[in-house]
């Protein structure tokens, strides 16, 4: 029986609670599908600042590099908002993405029919939505230099640089086109080429890479229009390809089509090496430690880890089916609670999911 080493990064806030649920389910599903997982739990974010004084200890990065896949819950703690940038949890996450070379972030958004009424948008607008945000993750304004804050002439000035090199755009474009080819065959590249030079290069390179994928239908959209179209007519999208900052914003917006950000998984992939799988939601410090968190995005991220990271398709599908069954039976965490449903805490939801897996 093969054993896959997995690095678990529970992180902050609700992270440890949802990690415990995901781990139980991973154990159960791997046992049923004839493989086993070994876990190495490591600190990141505020938890790592408390334990080691930095948001991404070298030992955590090394453990991730040696794993077959990494499962991260969430980072972020309001106590850290006053710390210098290099000591913020977010800086640890960016260093992890960059340290593992995870340039491609995939955020699928698919309407779950049983949850269609949880959305703030009308059912006829979101029915059938099935899109994928492909976000560039290790470049753009998140990482560009120069950046900083200077004082001059009695004023303070702060700045960042939004920059992409042609090969950074080419490789994320190839990921986007390849995924579009496997899905609905349509790629919409989002930029701000009417204003930004960096976006014009983005558009030029995406056009050039299109020649390698003639079967994919390519369109371009300015980011402001894309933000509007996502709530106006979201079914028009198959794959949305975009840069780091635009992808950050559009993926939160797209998440709300489903009614709760508590349902969305993501995968971050590089060229070889382990992938990083994490829910799109954050650490929710307001409900941390109260057994109120929705563990489903974490469980669906574990499913993505099984499918994409370990090529265990049947086990991944079994986890996803367990989530569907529990929702269909009317069980909900607080974020999704509706009339006639049964409210559960995080742990109890984990138990229902385990039962659904056994069925
Ligand atoms: C995300 C988050 C992160 C980002 C933060 C926590 C650094 O918002 O993964 O979308 O901006 O990338
Ligand atoms: Mg974000």
PDB file of N, CA, C and O in Angstrom, residues 208-264:
ATOM      1  N   UNK A 208      -0.590  35.528 -28.287  1.00  0.00           N
ATOM      2  CA  UNK A 208       0.473  34.716 -28.892  1.00  0.00           C
ATOM      3  C   UNK A 208       0.332  33.249 -28.497  1.00  0.00           C
ATOM      4  O   UNK A 208       0.460  32.351 -29.337  1.00  0.00           O
ATOM      5  N   UNK A 209       0.050  32.989 -27.216  1.00  0.00           N
ATOM      6  CA  UNK A 209      -0.058  31.596 -26.743  1.00  0.00           C
ATOM      7  C   UNK A 209      -1.307  30.926 -27.315  1.00  0.00           C
ATOM      8  O   UNK A 209      -1.357  29.706 -27.480  1.00  0.00           O
ATOM      9  N   UNK A 210      -2.309  31.719 -27.656  1.00  0.00           N
ATOM     10  CA  UNK A 210      -3.541  31.172 -28.237  1.00  0.00           C
ATOM     11  C   UNK A 210      -3.232  30.309 -29.468  1.00  0.00           C
ATOM     12  O   UNK A 210      -3.918  29.311 -29.725  1.00  0.00           O
ATOM     13  N   UNK A 211      -2.175  30.680 -30.197  1.00  0.00           N
ATOM     14  CA  UNK A 211      -1.810  29.915 -31.404  1.00  0.00           C
ATOM     15  C   UNK A 211      -1.521  28.447 -31.085  1.00  0.00           C
ATOM     16  O   UNK A 211      -1.709  27.570 -31.929  1.00  0.00           O
ATOM     17  N   UNK A 212      -1.097  28.170 -29.841  1.00  0.00           N
ATOM     18  CA  UNK A 212      -0.821  26.773 -29.439  1.00  0.00           C
ATOM     19  C   UNK A 212      -2.108  26.016 -29.107  1.00  0.00           C
ATOM     20  O   UNK A 212      -2.083  24.794 -28.950  1.00  0.00           O
ATOM     21  N   UNK A 213      -3.214  26.741 -28.936  1.00  0.00           N
ATOM     22  CA  UNK A 213      -4.479  26.119 -28.519  1.00  0.00           C
ATOM     23  C   UNK A 213      -5.608  26.599 -29.433  1.00  0.00           C
ATOM     24  O   UNK A 213      -6.564  27.253 -28.978  1.00  0.00           O
ATOM     25  N   UNK A 214      -5.522  26.301 -30.734  1.00  0.00           N
ATOM     26  CA  UNK A 214      -6.496  26.862 -31.678  1.00  0.00           C
ATOM     27  C   UNK A 214      -7.930  26.421 -31.398  1.00  0.00           C
ATOM     28  O   UNK A 214      -8.870  27.108 -31.808  1.00  0.00           O
ATOM     29  N   UNK A 215      -8.102  25.297 -30.681  1.00  0.00           N
ATOM     30  CA  UNK A 215      -9.465  24.814 -30.431  1.00  0.00           C
ATOM     31  C   UNK A 215     -10.173  25.628 -29.350  1.00  0.00           C
ATOM     32  O   UNK A 215     -11.393  25.528 -29.191  1.00  0.00           O
ATOM     33  N   UNK A 216      -9.423  26.418 -28.593  1.00  0.00           N
ATOM     34  CA  UNK A 216     -10.044  27.207 -27.517  1.00  0.00           C
ATOM     35  C   UNK A 216     -10.475  28.564 -28.065  1.00  0.00           C
ATOM     36  O   UNK A 216      -9.735  29.229 -28.785  1.00  0.00           O
ATOM     37  N   UNK A 217     -11.688  28.958 -27.702  1.00  0.00           N
ATOM     38  CA  UNK A 217     -12.205  30.268 -28.105  1.00  0.00           C
ATOM     39  C   UNK A 217     -11.726  31.304 -27.090  1.00  0.00           C
ATOM     40  O   UNK A 217     -11.999  31.174 -25.895  1.00  0.00           O
ATOM     41  N   UNK A 218     -10.992  32.298 -27.567  1.00  0.00           N
ATOM     42  CA  UNK A 218     -10.415  33.314 -26.667  1.00  0.00           C
ATOM     43  C   UNK A 218     -11.175  34.629 -26.755  1.00  0.00           C
ATOM     44  O   UNK A 218     -11.497  35.100 -27.839  1.00  0.00           O
ATOM     45  N   UNK A 219     -11.455  35.208 -25.578  1.00  0.00           N
ATOM     46  CA  UNK A 219     -11.967  36.579 -25.555  1.00  0.00           C
ATOM     47  C   UNK A 219     -11.192  37.368 -24.502  1.00  0.00           C
ATOM     48  O   UNK A 219     -10.502  36.787 -23.670  1.00  0.00           O
ATOM     49  N   UNK A 220     -11.273  38.683 -24.581  1.00  0.00           N
ATOM     50  CA  UNK A 220     -10.613  39.557 -23.601  1.00  0.00           C
ATOM     51  C   UNK A 220     -11.669  40.442 -22.962  1.00  0.00           C
ATOM     52  O   UNK A 220     -12.637  40.833 -23.617  1.00  0.00           O
ATOM     53  N   UNK A 221     -11.462  40.776 -21.704  1.00  0.00           N
ATOM     54  CA  UNK A 221     -12.406  41.671 -21.033  1.00  0.00           C
ATOM     55  C   UNK A 221     -11.636  42.559 -20.062  1.00  0.00           C
ATOM     56  O   UNK A 221     -10.707  42.090 -19.412  1.00  0.00           O
ATOM     57  N   UNK A 222     -12.023  43.828 -19.990  1.00  0.00           N
ATOM     58  CA  UNK A 222     -11.414  44.697 -18.987  1.00  0.00           C
ATOM     59  C   UNK A 222     -11.950  44.303 -17.603  1.00  0.00           C
ATOM     60  O   UNK A 222     -13.101  43.884 -17.484  1.00  0.00           O
ATOM     61  N   UNK A 223     -11.102  44.486 -16.614  1.00  0.00           N
ATOM     62  CA  UNK A 223     -11.438  43.954 -15.286  1.00  0.00           C
ATOM     63  C   UNK A 223     -12.691  44.602 -14.696  1.00  0.00           C
ATOM     64  O   UNK A 223     -13.477  43.927 -14.019  1.00  0.00           O
ATOM     65  N   UNK A 224     -12.913  45.881 -14.967  1.00  0.00           N
ATOM     66  CA  UNK A 224     -14.118  46.519 -14.416  1.00  0.00           C
ATOM     67  C   UNK A 224     -15.374  45.901 -15.029  1.00  0.00           C
ATOM     68  O   UNK A 224     -16.344  45.589 -14.328  1.00  0.00           O
ATOM     69  N   UNK A 225     -15.335  45.670 -16.327  1.00  0.00           N
ATOM     70  CA  UNK A 225     -16.467  45.025 -16.990  1.00  0.00           C
ATOM     71  C   UNK A 225     -16.636  43.584 -16.494  1.00  0.00           C
ATOM     72  O   UNK A 225     -17.755  43.123 -16.253  1.00  0.00           O
ATOM     73  N   UNK A 226     -15.518  42.882 -16.301  1.00  0.00           N
ATOM     74  CA  UNK A 226     -15.595  41.491 -15.826  1.00  0.00           C
ATOM     75  C   UNK A 226     -16.268  41.426 -14.458  1.00  0.00           C
ATOM     76  O   UNK A 226     -17.082  40.528 -14.190  1.00  0.00           O
ATOM     77  N   UNK A 227     -15.947  42.396 -13.585  1.00  0.00           N
ATOM     78  CA  UNK A 227     -16.564  42.425 -12.258  1.00  0.00           C
ATOM     79  C   UNK A 227     -18.083  42.586 -12.394  1.00  0.00           C
ATOM     80  O   UNK A 227     -18.861  41.954 -11.668  1.00  0.00           O
ATOM     81  N   UNK A 228     -18.484  43.404 -13.360  1.00  0.00           N
ATOM     82  CA  UNK A 228     -19.914  43.623 -13.578  1.00  0.00           C
ATOM     83  C   UNK A 228     -20.568  42.384 -14.206  1.00  0.00           C
ATOM     84  O   UNK A 228     -21.619  41.929 -13.764  1.00  0.00           O
ATOM     85  N   UNK A 229     -19.912  41.833 -15.247  1.00  0.00           N
ATOM     86  CA  UNK A 229     -20.495  40.672 -15.940  1.00  0.00           C
ATOM     87  C   UNK A 229     -20.648  39.464 -15.009  1.00  0.00           C
ATOM     88  O   UNK A 229     -21.555  38.647 -15.179  1.00  0.00           O
ATOM     89  N   UNK A 230     -19.760  39.349 -14.016  1.00  0.00           N
ATOM     90  CA  UNK A 230     -19.826  38.213 -13.096  1.00  0.00           C
ATOM     91  C   UNK A 230     -21.131  38.180 -12.308  1.00  0.00           C
ATOM     92  O   UNK A 230     -21.628  37.101 -11.979  1.00  0.00           O
ATOM     93  N   UNK A 231     -21.664  39.360 -11.988  1.00  0.00           N
ATOM     94  CA  UNK A 231     -22.951  39.367 -11.287  1.00  0.00           C
ATOM     95  C   UNK A 231     -24.135  39.552 -12.244  1.00  0.00           C
ATOM     96  O   UNK A 231     -25.262  39.215 -11.911  1.00  0.00           O
ATOM     97  N   UNK A 232     -23.869  40.071 -13.449  1.00  0.00           N
ATOM     98  CA  UNK A 232     -24.957  40.288 -14.408  1.00  0.00           C
ATOM     99  C   UNK A 232     -25.338  38.998 -15.124  1.00  0.00           C
ATOM    100  O   UNK A 232     -26.501  38.620 -15.192  1.00  0.00           O
ATOM    101  N   UNK A 233     -24.319  38.290 -15.627  1.00  0.00           N
ATOM    102  CA  UNK A 233     -24.576  37.095 -16.431  1.00  0.00           C
ATOM    103  C   UNK A 233     -23.420  36.105 -16.274  1.00  0.00           C
ATOM    104  O   UNK A 233     -22.628  35.907 -17.196  1.00  0.00           O
ATOM    105  N   UNK A 234     -23.284  35.500 -15.098  1.00  0.00           N
ATOM    106  CA  UNK A 234     -22.102  34.687 -14.809  1.00  0.00           C
ATOM    107  C   UNK A 234     -21.988  33.418 -15.668  1.00  0.00           C
ATOM    108  O   UNK A 234     -20.888  32.884 -15.803  1.00  0.00           O
ATOM    109  N   UNK A 235     -23.087  32.960 -16.250  1.00  0.00           N
ATOM    110  CA  UNK A 235     -23.022  31.723 -17.060  1.00  0.00           C
ATOM    111  C   UNK A 235     -22.187  31.886 -18.321  1.00  0.00           C
ATOM    112  O   UNK A 235     -21.769  30.902 -18.920  1.00  0.00           O
ATOM    113  N   UNK A 236     -21.919  33.146 -18.726  1.00  0.00           N
ATOM    114  CA  UNK A 236     -21.135  33.359 -19.957  1.00  0.00           C
ATOM    115  C   UNK A 236     -19.690  32.884 -19.795  1.00  0.00           C
ATOM    116  O   UNK A 236     -18.988  32.728 -20.781  1.00  0.00           O
ATOM    117  N   UNK A 237     -19.234  32.668 -18.538  1.00  0.00           N
ATOM    118  CA  UNK A 237     -17.825  32.352 -18.333  1.00  0.00           C
ATOM    119  C   UNK A 237     -17.568  30.848 -18.197  1.00  0.00           C
ATOM    120  O   UNK A 237     -18.331  30.135 -17.549  1.00  0.00           O
ATOM    121  N   UNK A 238     -16.446  30.433 -18.808  1.00  0.00           N
ATOM    122  CA  UNK A 238     -15.945  29.067 -18.611  1.00  0.00           C
ATOM    123  C   UNK A 238     -14.652  29.196 -17.795  1.00  0.00           C
ATOM    124  O   UNK A 238     -14.652  29.020 -16.580  1.00  0.00           O
ATOM    125  N   UNK A 239     -13.541  29.574 -18.438  1.00  0.00           N
ATOM    126  CA  UNK A 239     -12.299  29.837 -17.702  1.00  0.00           C
ATOM    127  C   UNK A 239     -12.003  31.336 -17.759  1.00  0.00           C
ATOM    128  O   UNK A 239     -12.020  31.937 -18.831  1.00  0.00           O
ATOM    129  N   UNK A 240     -11.759  31.923 -16.589  1.00  0.00           N
ATOM    130  CA  UNK A 240     -11.331  33.325 -16.479  1.00  0.00           C
ATOM    131  C   UNK A 240      -9.848  33.313 -16.146  1.00  0.00           C
ATOM    132  O   UNK A 240      -9.447  32.772 -15.113  1.00  0.00           O
ATOM    133  N   UNK A 241      -9.045  33.888 -17.029  1.00  0.00           N
ATOM    134  CA  UNK A 241      -7.590  33.916 -16.817  1.00  0.00           C
ATOM    135  C   UNK A 241      -7.195  35.319 -16.392  1.00  0.00           C
ATOM    136  O   UNK A 241      -7.519  36.289 -17.084  1.00  0.00           O
ATOM    137  N   UNK A 242      -6.489  35.428 -15.279  1.00  0.00           N
ATOM    138  CA  UNK A 242      -6.155  36.779 -14.859  1.00  0.00           C
ATOM    139  C   UNK A 242      -4.942  36.871 -13.941  1.00  0.00           C
ATOM    140  O   UNK A 242      -4.433  35.866 -13.461  1.00  0.00           O
ATOM    141  N   UNK A 243      -4.496  38.093 -13.728  1.00  0.00           N
ATOM    142  CA  UNK A 243      -3.274  38.360 -12.962  1.00  0.00           C
ATOM    143  C   UNK A 243      -3.561  38.249 -11.462  1.00  0.00           C
ATOM    144  O   UNK A 243      -4.696  38.063 -11.034  1.00  0.00           O
ATOM    145  N   UNK A 244      -2.507  38.402 -10.684  1.00  0.00           N
ATOM    146  CA  UNK A 244      -2.583  38.143  -9.251  1.00  0.00           C
ATOM    147  C   UNK A 244      -3.633  39.009  -8.534  1.00  0.00           C
ATOM    148  O   UNK A 244      -4.546  38.478  -7.880  1.00  0.00           O
ATOM    149  N   UNK A 245      -3.544  40.310  -8.666  1.00  0.00           N
ATOM    150  CA  UNK A 245      -4.469  41.193  -7.935  1.00  0.00           C
ATOM    151  C   UNK A 245      -5.894  41.100  -8.478  1.00  0.00           C
ATOM    152  O   UNK A 245      -6.853  40.983  -7.709  1.00  0.00           O
ATOM    153  N   UNK A 246      -6.052  41.132  -9.802  1.00  0.00           N
ATOM    154  CA  UNK A 246      -7.405  41.049 -10.360  1.00  0.00           C
ATOM    155  C   UNK A 246      -8.042  39.704  -9.981  1.00  0.00           C
ATOM    156  O   UNK A 246      -9.234  39.621  -9.694  1.00  0.00           O
ATOM    157  N   UNK A 247      -7.231  38.650  -9.985  1.00  0.00           N
ATOM    158  CA  UNK A 247      -7.743  37.322  -9.636  1.00  0.00           C
ATOM    159  C   UNK A 247      -8.147  37.234  -8.177  1.00  0.00           C
ATOM    160  O   UNK A 247      -9.100  36.539  -7.827  1.00  0.00           O
ATOM    161  N   UNK A 248      -7.414  37.924  -7.325  1.00  0.00           N
ATOM    162  CA  UNK A 248      -7.774  37.946  -5.903  1.00  0.00           C
ATOM    163  C   UNK A 248      -9.168  38.533  -5.743  1.00  0.00           C
ATOM    164  O   UNK A 248     -10.033  37.966  -5.069  1.00  0.00           O
ATOM    165  N   UNK A 249      -9.404  39.656  -6.405  1.00  0.00           N
ATOM    166  CA  UNK A 249     -10.678  40.366  -6.258  1.00  0.00           C
ATOM    167  C   UNK A 249     -11.807  39.585  -6.940  1.00  0.00           C
ATOM    168  O   UNK A 249     -12.861  39.333  -6.349  1.00  0.00           O
ATOM    169  N   UNK A 250     -11.582  39.163  -8.176  1.00  0.00           N
ATOM    170  CA  UNK A 250     -12.657  38.490  -8.917  1.00  0.00           C
ATOM    171  C   UNK A 250     -13.009  37.138  -8.303  1.00  0.00           C
ATOM    172  O   UNK A 250     -14.153  36.706  -8.378  1.00  0.00           O
ATOM    173  N   UNK A 251     -12.038  36.467  -7.675  1.00  0.00           N
ATOM    174  CA  UNK A 251     -12.381  35.147  -7.116  1.00  0.00           C
ATOM    175  C   UNK A 251     -13.244  35.283  -5.865  1.00  0.00           C
ATOM    176  O   UNK A 251     -14.103  34.442  -5.621  1.00  0.00           O
ATOM    177  N   UNK A 252     -13.054  36.334  -5.078  1.00  0.00           N
ATOM    178  CA  UNK A 252     -13.989  36.543  -3.955  1.00  0.00           C
ATOM    179  C   UNK A 252     -15.380  36.874  -4.490  1.00  0.00           C
ATOM    180  O   UNK A 252     -16.385  36.395  -3.976  1.00  0.00           O
ATOM    181  N   UNK A 253     -15.425  37.690  -5.520  1.00  0.00           N
ATOM    182  CA  UNK A 253     -16.730  38.049  -6.087  1.00  0.00           C
ATOM    183  C   UNK A 253     -17.419  36.808  -6.654  1.00  0.00           C
ATOM    184  O   UNK A 253     -18.598  36.562  -6.384  1.00  0.00           O
ATOM    185  N   UNK A 254     -16.654  36.010  -7.395  1.00  0.00           N
ATOM    186  CA  UNK A 254     -17.229  34.798  -7.993  1.00  0.00           C
ATOM    187  C   UNK A 254     -17.689  33.824  -6.907  1.00  0.00           C
ATOM    188  O   UNK A 254     -18.703  33.133  -7.059  1.00  0.00           O
ATOM    189  N   UNK A 255     -16.945  33.802  -5.790  1.00  0.00           N
ATOM    190  CA  UNK A 255     -17.308  32.898  -4.698  1.00  0.00           C
ATOM    191  C   UNK A 255     -18.711  33.191  -4.186  1.00  0.00           C
ATOM    192  O   UNK A 255     -19.472  32.282  -3.861  1.00  0.00           O
ATOM    193  N   UNK A 256     -19.064  34.475  -4.136  1.00  0.00           N
ATOM    194  CA  UNK A 256     -20.370  34.827  -3.582  1.00  0.00           C
ATOM    195  C   UNK A 256     -21.526  34.443  -4.492  1.00  0.00           C
ATOM    196  O   UNK A 256     -22.673  34.457  -4.075  1.00  0.00           O
ATOM    197  N   UNK A 257     -21.250  34.077  -5.740  1.00  0.00           N
ATOM    198  CA  UNK A 257     -22.319  33.548  -6.592  1.00  0.00           C
ATOM    199  C   UNK A 257     -22.911  32.309  -5.932  1.00  0.00           C
ATOM    200  O   UNK A 257     -24.105  32.039  -6.032  1.00  0.00           O
ATOM    201  N   UNK A 258     -22.067  31.553  -5.245  1.00  0.00           N
ATOM    202  CA  UNK A 258     -22.529  30.300  -4.629  1.00  0.00           C
ATOM    203  C   UNK A 258     -23.209  30.553  -3.295  1.00  0.00           C
ATOM    204  O   UNK A 258     -23.692  29.617  -2.673  1.00  0.00           O
ATOM    205  N   UNK A 259     -23.207  31.779  -2.797  1.00  0.00           N
ATOM    206  CA  UNK A 259     -23.912  32.066  -1.549  1.00  0.00           C
ATOM    207  C   UNK A 259     -23.006  32.055  -0.347  1.00  0.00           C
ATOM    208  O   UNK A 259     -23.230  32.762   0.608  1.00  0.00           O
ATOM    209  N   UNK A 260     -21.976  31.225  -0.339  1.00  0.00           N
ATOM    210  CA  UNK A 260     -21.055  31.254   0.786  1.00  0.00           C
ATOM    211  C   UNK A 260     -19.653  30.966   0.316  1.00  0.00           C
ATOM    212  O   UNK A 260     -19.415  30.029  -0.438  1.00  0.00           O
ATOM    213  N   UNK A 261     -18.733  31.777   0.800  1.00  0.00           N
ATOM    214  CA  UNK A 261     -17.337  31.531   0.503  1.00  0.00           C
ATOM    215  C   UNK A 261     -16.867  30.286   1.263  1.00  0.00           C
ATOM    216  O   UNK A 261     -15.800  29.745   1.006  1.00  0.00           O
ATOM    217  N   UNK A 262     -17.726  29.796   2.159  1.00  0.00           N
ATOM    218  CA  UNK A 262     -17.425  28.604   2.957  1.00  0.00           C
ATOM    219  C   UNK A 262     -17.513  27.304   2.184  1.00  0.00           C
ATOM    220  O   UNK A 262     -17.386  26.222   2.761  1.00  0.00           O
ATOM    221  N   UNK A 263     -17.758  27.375   0.864  1.00  0.00           N
ATOM    222  CA  UNK A 263     -17.897  26.153   0.061  1.00  0.00           C
ATOM    223  C   UNK A 263     -16.793  25.990  -0.976  1.00  0.00           C
ATOM    224  O   UNK A 263     -16.777  24.997  -1.689  1.00  0.00           O
ATOM    225  N   UNK A 264     -15.889  26.979  -1.087  1.00  0.00           N
ATOM    226  CA  UNK A 264     -15.006  26.959  -2.256  1.00  0.00           C
ATOM    227  C   UNK A 264     -13.571  26.516  -1.979  1.00  0.00           C
ATOM    228  O   UNK A 264     -12.878  27.107  -1.152  1.00  0.00           O
TER     229      UNK A 264
END
